[in-house]
Amino acid sequence: MERERKQAVWAIWFIVFPVFVFFIVDHFRAFPGENVTGLLSFAVLIILVSLFPIRIKSTSLIPLHGIALAVFLQFGLIAEMAVTQLALFTALLMLRLSKKEIYRIPFNSVIFLGVSMVSAGVFYLLGGTTGSMERMTADVVIPAAGYALTFFITNHLFIYVAIKYLTKRDVSFWDEGLKWEAFSAVMIVPVGLTVAMLYNQIGFMAILIMGIPFVSVSLILRQFHNSETTNGLLKKVSSYGYQVNENLSVDKIIDLFMDHVQTIFPVDAVHVYDYNPKDGLRFRNSTESVEGRQVDKLSLKVSQTSETLHFQSYKQWREVETQDILSDTESVISVPVMRNQECVAVITLTSGRKRVFEKRHVMILEFMANYLAVAVQNARNYEMKKKESERCALTNLYNFRYFENLLLEKFDKGTSEDQQFAIILLDLDHFKRVNDTYGHHSGNEVLCQVADVLTNTVGSAGTVARYGGEEFVVLIEDTNLSFARSLAETLRQALENQPFVVENDLGEGNESLINITASIGVAGKSEPDETAMAVLRNADRAMYTGAKQQGRNRVAQFS
């Protein structure tokens, strides 16, 4: 909610609530003394009930409406509004609202005041009366049912309108929780009537009799809900495991991890830190490491101790870290990512609300951290093996096996017959002399320098690979022969004008500068049914017959 709207909510509450307090004080001045104990007992009961909400799926059901109805039937509207507000403040305090959410106190207070008055108005319009209730007759049940139905409809309607137009959030009126709220509304009538009738007959003992089942059932269902919630979270973790496979890169795995963390945990921010002995912790924002980003001391401590930290509020960790780095943070979970009994990363979750992370969240995050460590290591191993199978170990260019598969996949397997491409094949001139004069190590150094020249010159215009020995090949997609020949001439000149550094391994080992030239052949796809390997052979023919045999250090085009 925007700041101006929050201020408007507070302003309305500061106007309405003092008026409400005035009516309470004025009402209780004339309140019968014999009813004080009963009302206080109802207040204690409604507070206990609000402390233990019944959780069903994503909805919290608090049977305080039924107790509020009993108070309304027995003591009237002002008493009902008082105990309802008391229960509301208790429930909101249990949520440990952050500073940004504190507006929910006046927000819900005003809504409940309005709901109570509208519901009471319907009750009175249907002929209902408050006070002593001895039997469940139609003149009592019908107004009570109208009260409960009105309470349900107006409460949901007020909240829906307020959220939609004050917070500007896109919410649905008919959501999943509505049916459970409807169920709660149905239960209001029998609960309220039963409590009111029992109180009228046996007094204080009625509250004790009804209170024990309320709290007991709530605790049982709460434990059941915790188990169901944990199972649901574990299913989401399993979903992450299903989506991770060896074909994903490390960055994709971390992206996927962060996405799932934000859906599984009630989190405001996810901090992932890579760790290595040389640089320590480095902040990682999804797919990129951010240099110079200050690491919070909580994460640093986890990396040093390899032990999980779990804090429910800022008071618990303020001696370790300030809120300058973890701004607007209350709750924190920070877990180590372990591999081979060493901390290789740290994952820190933060929230601006107090007591938002539970013990099950810690357990699940530790489980996900261990899974992440294995997944990342498997991905790195896969990437390394893939690189070794695709790259020339000497020049780090693609090898011919990769280049051949690239040609087959792109141009010979179901691709468009009209797709144009060209191939440049070059062979270094008199390269054997380099090996014979300076040694094979120097020859290898020259090949690496040639690879750098080709890569820098071609850039993103094509794919460079080592064809074998002192031969190199370049694939240019979606082009014509004119551009390919021009690029080939640029490559020839770049090699001719580049001095190459060699060490004389066969002599005294001193460095020398030598010149290298290349004979280059160019070929392009000329027929619709021409295969990519045929184009490669044509480039090879052009290189030997049109360049090598015609004096070397030249570009020849196949025709």
PDB file of N, CA and C in Angstrom, residues 32-118:
ATOM      1  N   PRO A  32     -24.233  -3.725  34.336  1.00  0.00           N
ATOM      2  CA  PRO A  32     -24.555  -4.430  35.591  1.00  0.00           C
ATOM      3  C   PRO A  32     -23.335  -5.156  36.156  1.00  0.00           C
ATOM      4  N   GLY A  33     -23.107  -5.014  37.452  1.00  0.00           N
ATOM      5  CA  GLY A  33     -21.943  -5.622  38.074  1.00  0.00           C
ATOM      6  C   GLY A  33     -21.919  -7.124  37.960  1.00  0.00           C
ATOM      7  N   GLU A  34     -23.122  -7.776  38.005  1.00  0.00           N
ATOM      8  CA  GLU A  34     -23.157  -9.238  37.943  1.00  0.00           C
ATOM      9  C   GLU A  34     -22.727  -9.779  36.572  1.00  0.00           C
ATOM     10  N   ASN A  35     -22.698  -8.880  35.551  1.00  0.00           N
ATOM     11  CA  ASN A  35     -22.302  -9.321  34.213  1.00  0.00           C
ATOM     12  C   ASN A  35     -20.804  -9.117  33.924  1.00  0.00           C
ATOM     13  N   VAL A  36     -20.138  -8.403  34.804  1.00  0.00           N
ATOM     14  CA  VAL A  36     -18.726  -8.094  34.556  1.00  0.00           C
ATOM     15  C   VAL A  36     -17.890  -9.364  34.491  1.00  0.00           C
ATOM     16  N   THR A  37     -18.089 -10.263  35.476  1.00  0.00           N
ATOM     17  CA  THR A  37     -17.309 -11.507  35.499  1.00  0.00           C
ATOM     18  C   THR A  37     -17.551 -12.339  34.243  1.00  0.00           C
ATOM     19  N   GLY A  38     -18.801 -12.438  33.838  1.00  0.00           N
ATOM     20  CA  GLY A  38     -19.120 -13.197  32.628  1.00  0.00           C
ATOM     21  C   GLY A  38     -18.475 -12.600  31.388  1.00  0.00           C
ATOM     22  N   LEU A  39     -18.551 -11.267  31.258  1.00  0.00           N
ATOM     23  CA  LEU A  39     -17.962 -10.619  30.083  1.00  0.00           C
ATOM     24  C   LEU A  39     -16.448 -10.792  30.067  1.00  0.00           C
ATOM     25  N   LEU A  40     -15.820 -10.672  31.242  1.00  0.00           N
ATOM     26  CA  LEU A  40     -14.367 -10.872  31.313  1.00  0.00           C
ATOM     27  C   LEU A  40     -14.003 -12.311  30.938  1.00  0.00           C
ATOM     28  N   SER A  41     -14.852 -13.269  31.351  1.00  0.00           N
ATOM     29  CA  SER A  41     -14.605 -14.672  30.993  1.00  0.00           C
ATOM     30  C   SER A  41     -14.701 -14.874  29.486  1.00  0.00           C
ATOM     31  N   PHE A  42     -15.679 -14.243  28.855  1.00  0.00           N
ATOM     32  CA  PHE A  42     -15.790 -14.305  27.395  1.00  0.00           C
ATOM     33  C   PHE A  42     -14.566 -13.654  26.735  1.00  0.00           C
ATOM     34  N   ALA A  43     -14.086 -12.568  27.321  1.00  0.00           N
ATOM     35  CA  ALA A  43     -12.910 -11.888  26.769  1.00  0.00           C
ATOM     36  C   ALA A  43     -11.681 -12.793  26.814  1.00  0.00           C
ATOM     37  N   VAL A  44     -11.524 -13.500  27.950  1.00  0.00           N
ATOM     38  CA  VAL A  44     -10.395 -14.436  28.064  1.00  0.00           C
ATOM     39  C   VAL A  44     -10.532 -15.558  27.043  1.00  0.00           C
ATOM     40  N   LEU A  45     -11.745 -16.079  26.877  1.00  0.00           N
ATOM     41  CA  LEU A  45     -11.977 -17.162  25.915  1.00  0.00           C
ATOM     42  C   LEU A  45     -11.669 -16.723  24.494  1.00  0.00           C
ATOM     43  N   ILE A  46     -12.131 -15.548  24.133  1.00  0.00           N
ATOM     44  CA  ILE A  46     -11.917 -15.092  22.750  1.00  0.00           C
ATOM     45  C   ILE A  46     -10.447 -14.794  22.480  1.00  0.00           C
ATOM     46  N   ILE A  47      -9.718 -14.378  23.526  1.00  0.00           N
ATOM     47  CA  ILE A  47      -8.271 -14.174  23.366  1.00  0.00           C
ATOM     48  C   ILE A  47      -7.574 -15.520  23.150  1.00  0.00           C
ATOM     49  N   LEU A  48      -7.949 -16.537  23.945  1.00  0.00           N
ATOM     50  CA  LEU A  48      -7.351 -17.866  23.782  1.00  0.00           C
ATOM     51  C   LEU A  48      -7.623 -18.432  22.388  1.00  0.00           C
ATOM     52  N   VAL A  49      -8.835 -18.258  21.921  1.00  0.00           N
ATOM     53  CA  VAL A  49      -9.205 -18.763  20.596  1.00  0.00           C
ATOM     54  C   VAL A  49      -8.410 -18.047  19.495  1.00  0.00           C
ATOM     55  N   SER A  50      -8.218 -16.731  19.657  1.00  0.00           N
ATOM     56  CA  SER A  50      -7.478 -15.979  18.644  1.00  0.00           C
ATOM     57  C   SER A  50      -5.992 -16.333  18.644  1.00  0.00           C
ATOM     58  N   LEU A  51      -5.498 -16.892  19.772  1.00  0.00           N
ATOM     59  CA  LEU A  51      -4.092 -17.304  19.831  1.00  0.00           C
ATOM     60  C   LEU A  51      -3.843 -18.600  19.071  1.00  0.00           C
ATOM     61  N   PHE A  52      -4.899 -19.395  18.863  1.00  0.00           N
ATOM     62  CA  PHE A  52      -4.736 -20.697  18.217  1.00  0.00           C
ATOM     63  C   PHE A  52      -5.705 -20.823  17.042  1.00  0.00           C
ATOM     64  N   PRO A  53      -5.425 -20.133  15.951  1.00  0.00           N
ATOM     65  CA  PRO A  53      -6.313 -20.225  14.784  1.00  0.00           C
ATOM     66  C   PRO A  53      -6.268 -21.612  14.166  1.00  0.00           C
ATOM     67  N   ILE A  54      -7.402 -22.034  13.630  1.00  0.00           N
ATOM     68  CA  ILE A  54      -7.483 -23.306  12.925  1.00  0.00           C
ATOM     69  C   ILE A  54      -7.061 -23.075  11.480  1.00  0.00           C
ATOM     70  N   ARG A  55      -5.961 -23.751  11.067  1.00  0.00           N
ATOM     71  CA  ARG A  55      -5.443 -23.559   9.715  1.00  0.00           C
ATOM     72  C   ARG A  55      -5.954 -24.672   8.812  1.00  0.00           C
ATOM     73  N   ILE A  56      -6.665 -24.318   7.765  1.00  0.00           N
ATOM     74  CA  ILE A  56      -7.132 -25.265   6.758  1.00  0.00           C
ATOM     75  C   ILE A  56      -6.652 -24.766   5.407  1.00  0.00           C
ATOM     76  N   LYS A  57      -5.701 -25.531   4.807  1.00  0.00           N
ATOM     77  CA  LYS A  57      -5.057 -25.112   3.565  1.00  0.00           C
ATOM     78  C   LYS A  57      -4.430 -23.741   3.763  1.00  0.00           C
ATOM     79  N   SER A  58      -4.829 -22.752   2.977  1.00  0.00           N
ATOM     80  CA  SER A  58      -4.205 -21.431   3.080  1.00  0.00           C
ATOM     81  C   SER A  58      -5.046 -20.454   3.892  1.00  0.00           C
ATOM     82  N   THR A  59      -6.092 -20.966   4.574  1.00  0.00           N
ATOM     83  CA  THR A  59      -7.026 -20.097   5.279  1.00  0.00           C
ATOM     84  C   THR A  59      -6.931 -20.303   6.783  1.00  0.00           C
ATOM     85  N   SER A  60      -6.948 -19.226   7.525  1.00  0.00           N
ATOM     86  CA  SER A  60      -6.993 -19.287   8.987  1.00  0.00           C
ATOM     87  C   SER A  60      -8.430 -19.088   9.438  1.00  0.00           C
ATOM     88  N   LEU A  61      -8.976 -20.082  10.111  1.00  0.00           N
ATOM     89  CA  LEU A  61     -10.337 -19.975  10.629  1.00  0.00           C
ATOM     90  C   LEU A  61     -10.263 -19.749  12.137  1.00  0.00           C
ATOM     91  N   ILE A  62     -10.744 -18.611  12.588  1.00  0.00           N
ATOM     92  CA  ILE A  62     -10.760 -18.296  14.012  1.00  0.00           C
ATOM     93  C   ILE A  62     -12.223 -18.241  14.448  1.00  0.00           C
ATOM     94  N   PRO A  63     -12.684 -19.187  15.291  1.00  0.00           N
ATOM     95  CA  PRO A  63     -14.109 -19.228  15.663  1.00  0.00           C
ATOM     96  C   PRO A  63     -14.516 -18.124  16.625  1.00  0.00           C
ATOM     97  N   LEU A  64     -13.813 -16.992  16.564  1.00  0.00           N
ATOM     98  CA  LEU A  64     -14.160 -15.879  17.447  1.00  0.00           C
ATOM     99  C   LEU A  64     -15.496 -15.249  17.050  1.00  0.00           C
ATOM    100  N   HIS A  65     -15.907 -15.434  15.782  1.00  0.00           N
ATOM    101  CA  HIS A  65     -17.185 -14.859  15.362  1.00  0.00           C
ATOM    102  C   HIS A  65     -18.343 -15.508  16.125  1.00  0.00           C
ATOM    103  N   GLY A  66     -18.214 -16.825  16.364  1.00  0.00           N
ATOM    104  CA  GLY A  66     -19.255 -17.510  17.126  1.00  0.00           C
ATOM    105  C   GLY A  66     -19.305 -17.025  18.565  1.00  0.00           C
ATOM    106  N   ILE A  67     -18.119 -16.825  19.156  1.00  0.00           N
ATOM    107  CA  ILE A  67     -18.068 -16.301  20.526  1.00  0.00           C
ATOM    108  C   ILE A  67     -18.581 -14.865  20.543  1.00  0.00           C
ATOM    109  N   ALA A  68     -18.198 -14.077  19.501  1.00  0.00           N
ATOM    110  CA  ALA A  68     -18.671 -12.695  19.417  1.00  0.00           C
ATOM    111  C   ALA A  68     -20.189 -12.647  19.314  1.00  0.00           C
ATOM    112  N   LEU A  69     -20.780 -13.605  18.584  1.00  0.00           N
ATOM    113  CA  LEU A  69     -22.244 -13.662  18.492  1.00  0.00           C
ATOM    114  C   LEU A  69     -22.852 -13.946  19.857  1.00  0.00           C
ATOM    115  N   ALA A  70     -22.232 -14.863  20.617  1.00  0.00           N
ATOM    116  CA  ALA A  70     -22.733 -15.173  21.963  1.00  0.00           C
ATOM    117  C   ALA A  70     -22.672 -13.933  22.857  1.00  0.00           C
ATOM    118  N   VAL A  71     -21.559 -13.192  22.782  1.00  0.00           N
ATOM    119  CA  VAL A  71     -21.428 -11.962  23.566  1.00  0.00           C
ATOM    120  C   VAL A  71     -22.484 -10.955  23.137  1.00  0.00           C
ATOM    121  N   PHE A  72     -22.710 -10.860  21.824  1.00  0.00           N
ATOM    122  CA  PHE A  72     -23.716  -9.925  21.297  1.00  0.00           C
ATOM    123  C   PHE A  72     -25.108 -10.283  21.804  1.00  0.00           C
ATOM    124  N   LEU A  73     -25.451 -11.574  21.755  1.00  0.00           N
ATOM    125  CA  LEU A  73     -26.772 -12.006  22.203  1.00  0.00           C
ATOM    126  C   LEU A  73     -26.961 -11.786  23.701  1.00  0.00           C
ATOM    127  N   GLN A  74     -25.870 -11.942  24.449  1.00  0.00           N
ATOM    128  CA  GLN A  74     -25.980 -11.868  25.899  1.00  0.00           C
ATOM    129  C   GLN A  74     -25.822 -10.444  26.434  1.00  0.00           C
ATOM    130  N   PHE A  75     -24.876  -9.678  25.848  1.00  0.00           N
ATOM    131  CA  PHE A  75     -24.531  -8.386  26.440  1.00  0.00           C
ATOM    132  C   PHE A  75     -24.762  -7.182  25.516  1.00  0.00           C
ATOM    133  N   GLY A  76     -25.060  -7.410  24.211  1.00  0.00           N
ATOM    134  CA  GLY A  76     -25.332  -6.298  23.315  1.00  0.00           C
ATOM    135  C   GLY A  76     -24.181  -5.935  22.394  1.00  0.00           C
ATOM    136  N   LEU A  77     -24.432  -4.932  21.527  1.00  0.00           N
ATOM    137  CA  LEU A  77     -23.497  -4.568  20.460  1.00  0.00           C
ATOM    138  C   LEU A  77     -22.186  -4.015  20.994  1.00  0.00           C
ATOM    139  N   ILE A  78     -22.231  -3.086  21.953  1.00  0.00           N
ATOM    140  CA  ILE A  78     -20.997  -2.450  22.426  1.00  0.00           C
ATOM    141  C   ILE A  78     -20.049  -3.481  23.018  1.00  0.00           C
ATOM    142  N   ALA A  79     -20.583  -4.416  23.802  1.00  0.00           N
ATOM    143  CA  ALA A  79     -19.738  -5.463  24.397  1.00  0.00           C
ATOM    144  C   ALA A  79     -19.135  -6.347  23.311  1.00  0.00           C
ATOM    145  N   GLU A  80     -19.968  -6.671  22.299  1.00  0.00           N
ATOM    146  CA  GLU A  80     -19.457  -7.512  21.195  1.00  0.00           C
ATOM    147  C   GLU A  80     -18.336  -6.809  20.445  1.00  0.00           C
ATOM    148  N   MET A  81     -18.498  -5.534  20.157  1.00  0.00           N
ATOM    149  CA  MET A  81     -17.475  -4.776  19.448  1.00  0.00           C
ATOM    150  C   MET A  81     -16.189  -4.715  20.266  1.00  0.00           C
ATOM    151  N   ALA A  82     -16.326  -4.597  21.590  1.00  0.00           N
ATOM    152  CA  ALA A  82     -15.154  -4.497  22.462  1.00  0.00           C
ATOM    153  C   ALA A  82     -14.344  -5.791  22.444  1.00  0.00           C
ATOM    154  N   VAL A  83     -15.015  -6.935  22.629  1.00  0.00           N
ATOM    155  CA  VAL A  83     -14.274  -8.203  22.666  1.00  0.00           C
ATOM    156  C   VAL A  83     -13.737  -8.566  21.282  1.00  0.00           C
ATOM    157  N   THR A  84     -14.465  -8.183  20.224  1.00  0.00           N
ATOM    158  CA  THR A  84     -13.974  -8.445  18.858  1.00  0.00           C
ATOM    159  C   THR A  84     -12.702  -7.659  18.577  1.00  0.00           C
ATOM    160  N   GLN A  85     -12.692  -6.391  18.980  1.00  0.00           N
ATOM    161  CA  GLN A  85     -11.485  -5.590  18.797  1.00  0.00           C
ATOM    162  C   GLN A  85     -10.327  -6.161  19.617  1.00  0.00           C
ATOM    163  N   LEU A  86     -10.616  -6.629  20.811  1.00  0.00           N
ATOM    164  CA  LEU A  86      -9.591  -7.235  21.662  1.00  0.00           C
ATOM    165  C   LEU A  86      -8.992  -8.471  20.988  1.00  0.00           C
ATOM    166  N   ALA A  87      -9.856  -9.314  20.440  1.00  0.00           N
ATOM    167  CA  ALA A  87      -9.383 -10.515  19.746  1.00  0.00           C
ATOM    168  C   ALA A  87      -8.581 -10.149  18.500  1.00  0.00           C
ATOM    169  N   LEU A  88      -9.034  -9.111  17.787  1.00  0.00           N
ATOM    170  CA  LEU A  88      -8.335  -8.679  16.583  1.00  0.00           C
ATOM    171  C   LEU A  88      -6.920  -8.212  16.912  1.00  0.00           C
ATOM    172  N   PHE A  89      -6.777  -7.376  17.925  1.00  0.00           N
ATOM    173  CA  PHE A  89      -5.453  -6.871  18.300  1.00  0.00           C
ATOM    174  C   PHE A  89      -4.548  -8.019  18.742  1.00  0.00           C
ATOM    175  N   THR A  90      -5.115  -9.004  19.446  1.00  0.00           N
ATOM    176  CA  THR A  90      -4.319 -10.162  19.885  1.00  0.00           C
ATOM    177  C   THR A  90      -3.810 -10.957  18.685  1.00  0.00           C
ATOM    178  N   ALA A  91      -4.696 -11.232  17.726  1.00  0.00           N
ATOM    179  CA  ALA A  91      -4.310 -12.012  16.541  1.00  0.00           C
ATOM    180  C   ALA A  91      -3.242 -11.285  15.729  1.00  0.00           C
ATOM    181  N   LEU A  92      -3.383  -9.960  15.568  1.00  0.00           N
ATOM    182  CA  LEU A  92      -2.409  -9.197  14.784  1.00  0.00           C
ATOM    183  C   LEU A  92      -1.064  -9.101  15.502  1.00  0.00           C
ATOM    184  N   LEU A  93      -1.083  -9.016  16.817  1.00  0.00           N
ATOM    185  CA  LEU A  93       0.178  -8.997  17.562  1.00  0.00           C
ATOM    186  C   LEU A  93       0.914 -10.318  17.426  1.00  0.00           C
ATOM    187  N   MET A  94       0.178 -11.408  17.312  1.00  0.00           N
ATOM    188  CA  MET A  94       0.806 -12.719  17.135  1.00  0.00           C
ATOM    189  C   MET A  94       1.487 -12.845  15.787  1.00  0.00           C
ATOM    190  N   LEU A  95       1.069 -12.050  14.821  1.00  0.00           N
ATOM    191  CA  LEU A  95       1.674 -12.096  13.492  1.00  0.00           C
ATOM    192  C   LEU A  95       3.027 -11.401  13.431  1.00  0.00           C
ATOM    193  N   ARG A  96       3.372 -10.637  14.472  1.00  0.00           N
ATOM    194  CA  ARG A  96       4.650  -9.919  14.504  1.00  0.00           C
ATOM    195  C   ARG A  96       4.821  -9.066  13.253  1.00  0.00           C
ATOM    196  N   LEU A  97       3.932  -8.141  13.061  1.00  0.00           N
ATOM    197  CA  LEU A  97       3.928  -7.331  11.847  1.00  0.00           C
ATOM    198  C   LEU A  97       5.192  -6.479  11.757  1.00  0.00           C
ATOM    199  N   SER A  98       5.666  -6.323  10.516  1.00  0.00           N
ATOM    200  CA  SER A  98       6.803  -5.438  10.276  1.00  0.00           C
ATOM    201  C   SER A  98       6.334  -3.985  10.271  1.00  0.00           C
ATOM    202  N   LYS A  99       7.275  -3.063  10.204  1.00  0.00           N
ATOM    203  CA  LYS A  99       6.916  -1.648  10.184  1.00  0.00           C
ATOM    204  C   LYS A  99       6.062  -1.310   8.962  1.00  0.00           C
ATOM    205  N   LYS A 100       6.334  -1.986   7.853  1.00  0.00           N
ATOM    206  CA  LYS A 100       5.571  -1.722   6.641  1.00  0.00           C
ATOM    207  C   LYS A 100       4.142  -2.246   6.741  1.00  0.00           C
ATOM    208  N   GLU A 101       3.926  -3.239   7.629  1.00  0.00           N
ATOM    209  CA  GLU A 101       2.604  -3.864   7.726  1.00  0.00           C
ATOM    210  C   GLU A 101       1.805  -3.383   8.932  1.00  0.00           C
ATOM    211  N   ILE A 102       2.359  -2.498   9.724  1.00  0.00           N
ATOM    212  CA  ILE A 102       1.687  -2.065  10.950  1.00  0.00           C
ATOM    213  C   ILE A 102       0.352  -1.379  10.662  1.00  0.00           C
ATOM    214  N   TYR A 103       0.187  -0.900   9.419  1.00  0.00           N
ATOM    215  CA  TYR A 103      -1.075  -0.249   9.044  1.00  0.00           C
ATOM    216  C   TYR A 103      -2.249  -1.225   9.105  1.00  0.00           C
ATOM    217  N   ARG A 104      -1.947  -2.540   9.128  1.00  0.00           N
ATOM    218  CA  ARG A 104      -3.028  -3.530   9.158  1.00  0.00           C
ATOM    219  C   ARG A 104      -3.837  -3.452  10.457  1.00  0.00           C
ATOM    220  N   ILE A 105      -3.245  -2.897  11.514  1.00  0.00           N
ATOM    221  CA  ILE A 105      -3.975  -2.771  12.778  1.00  0.00           C
ATOM    222  C   ILE A 105      -5.156  -1.806  12.626  1.00  0.00           C
ATOM    223  N   PRO A 106      -4.938  -0.552  12.218  1.00  0.00           N
ATOM    224  CA  PRO A 106      -6.104   0.332  12.020  1.00  0.00           C
ATOM    225  C   PRO A 106      -6.978  -0.117  10.859  1.00  0.00           C
ATOM    226  N   PHE A 107      -6.355  -0.680   9.834  1.00  0.00           N
ATOM    227  CA  PHE A 107      -7.086  -1.144   8.647  1.00  0.00           C
ATOM    228  C   PHE A 107      -8.151  -2.174   9.045  1.00  0.00           C
ATOM    229  N   ASN A 108      -7.729  -3.236   9.769  1.00  0.00           N
ATOM    230  CA  ASN A 108      -8.662  -4.282  10.167  1.00  0.00           C
ATOM    231  C   ASN A 108      -9.591  -3.824  11.294  1.00  0.00           C
ATOM    232  N   SER A 109      -9.103  -2.933  12.139  1.00  0.00           N
ATOM    233  CA  SER A 109      -9.935  -2.433  13.233  1.00  0.00           C
ATOM    234  C   SER A 109     -11.159  -1.704  12.694  1.00  0.00           C
ATOM    235  N   VAL A 110     -10.948  -0.826  11.731  1.00  0.00           N
ATOM    236  CA  VAL A 110     -12.063  -0.076  11.144  1.00  0.00           C
ATOM    237  C   VAL A 110     -13.029  -1.020  10.431  1.00  0.00           C
ATOM    238  N   ILE A 111     -12.477  -2.010   9.706  1.00  0.00           N
ATOM    239  CA  ILE A 111     -13.339  -2.953   8.993  1.00  0.00           C
ATOM    240  C   ILE A 111     -14.205  -3.733   9.969  1.00  0.00           C
ATOM    241  N   PHE A 112     -13.611  -4.225  11.067  1.00  0.00           N
ATOM    242  CA  PHE A 112     -14.379  -5.007  12.036  1.00  0.00           C
ATOM    243  C   PHE A 112     -15.436  -4.157  12.742  1.00  0.00           C
ATOM    244  N   LEU A 113     -15.118  -2.903  13.003  1.00  0.00           N
ATOM    245  CA  LEU A 113     -16.127  -2.027  13.598  1.00  0.00           C
ATOM    246  C   LEU A 113     -17.320  -1.881  12.668  1.00  0.00           C
ATOM    247  N   GLY A 114     -17.032  -1.666  11.387  1.00  0.00           N
ATOM    248  CA  GLY A 114     -18.108  -1.527  10.413  1.00  0.00           C
ATOM    249  C   GLY A 114     -18.908  -2.803  10.254  1.00  0.00           C
ATOM    250  N   VAL A 115     -18.208  -3.951  10.208  1.00  0.00           N
ATOM    251  CA  VAL A 115     -18.891  -5.237  10.065  1.00  0.00           C
ATOM    252  C   VAL A 115     -19.801  -5.501  11.259  1.00  0.00           C
ATOM    253  N   SER A 116     -19.314  -5.215  12.460  1.00  0.00           N
ATOM    254  CA  SER A 116     -20.124  -5.448  13.667  1.00  0.00           C
ATOM    255  C   SER A 116     -21.399  -4.615  13.633  1.00  0.00           C
ATOM    256  N   MET A 117     -21.281  -3.346  13.248  1.00  0.00           N
ATOM    257  CA  MET A 117     -22.460  -2.471  13.234  1.00  0.00           C
ATOM    258  C   MET A 117     -23.459  -2.895  12.164  1.00  0.00           C
ATOM    259  N   VAL A 118     -22.974  -3.256  10.974  1.00  0.00           N
ATOM    260  CA  VAL A 118     -23.885  -3.670   9.901  1.00  0.00           C
ATOM    261  C   VAL A 118     -24.576  -4.970  10.283  1.00  0.00           C
TER     262      VAL A 118
END
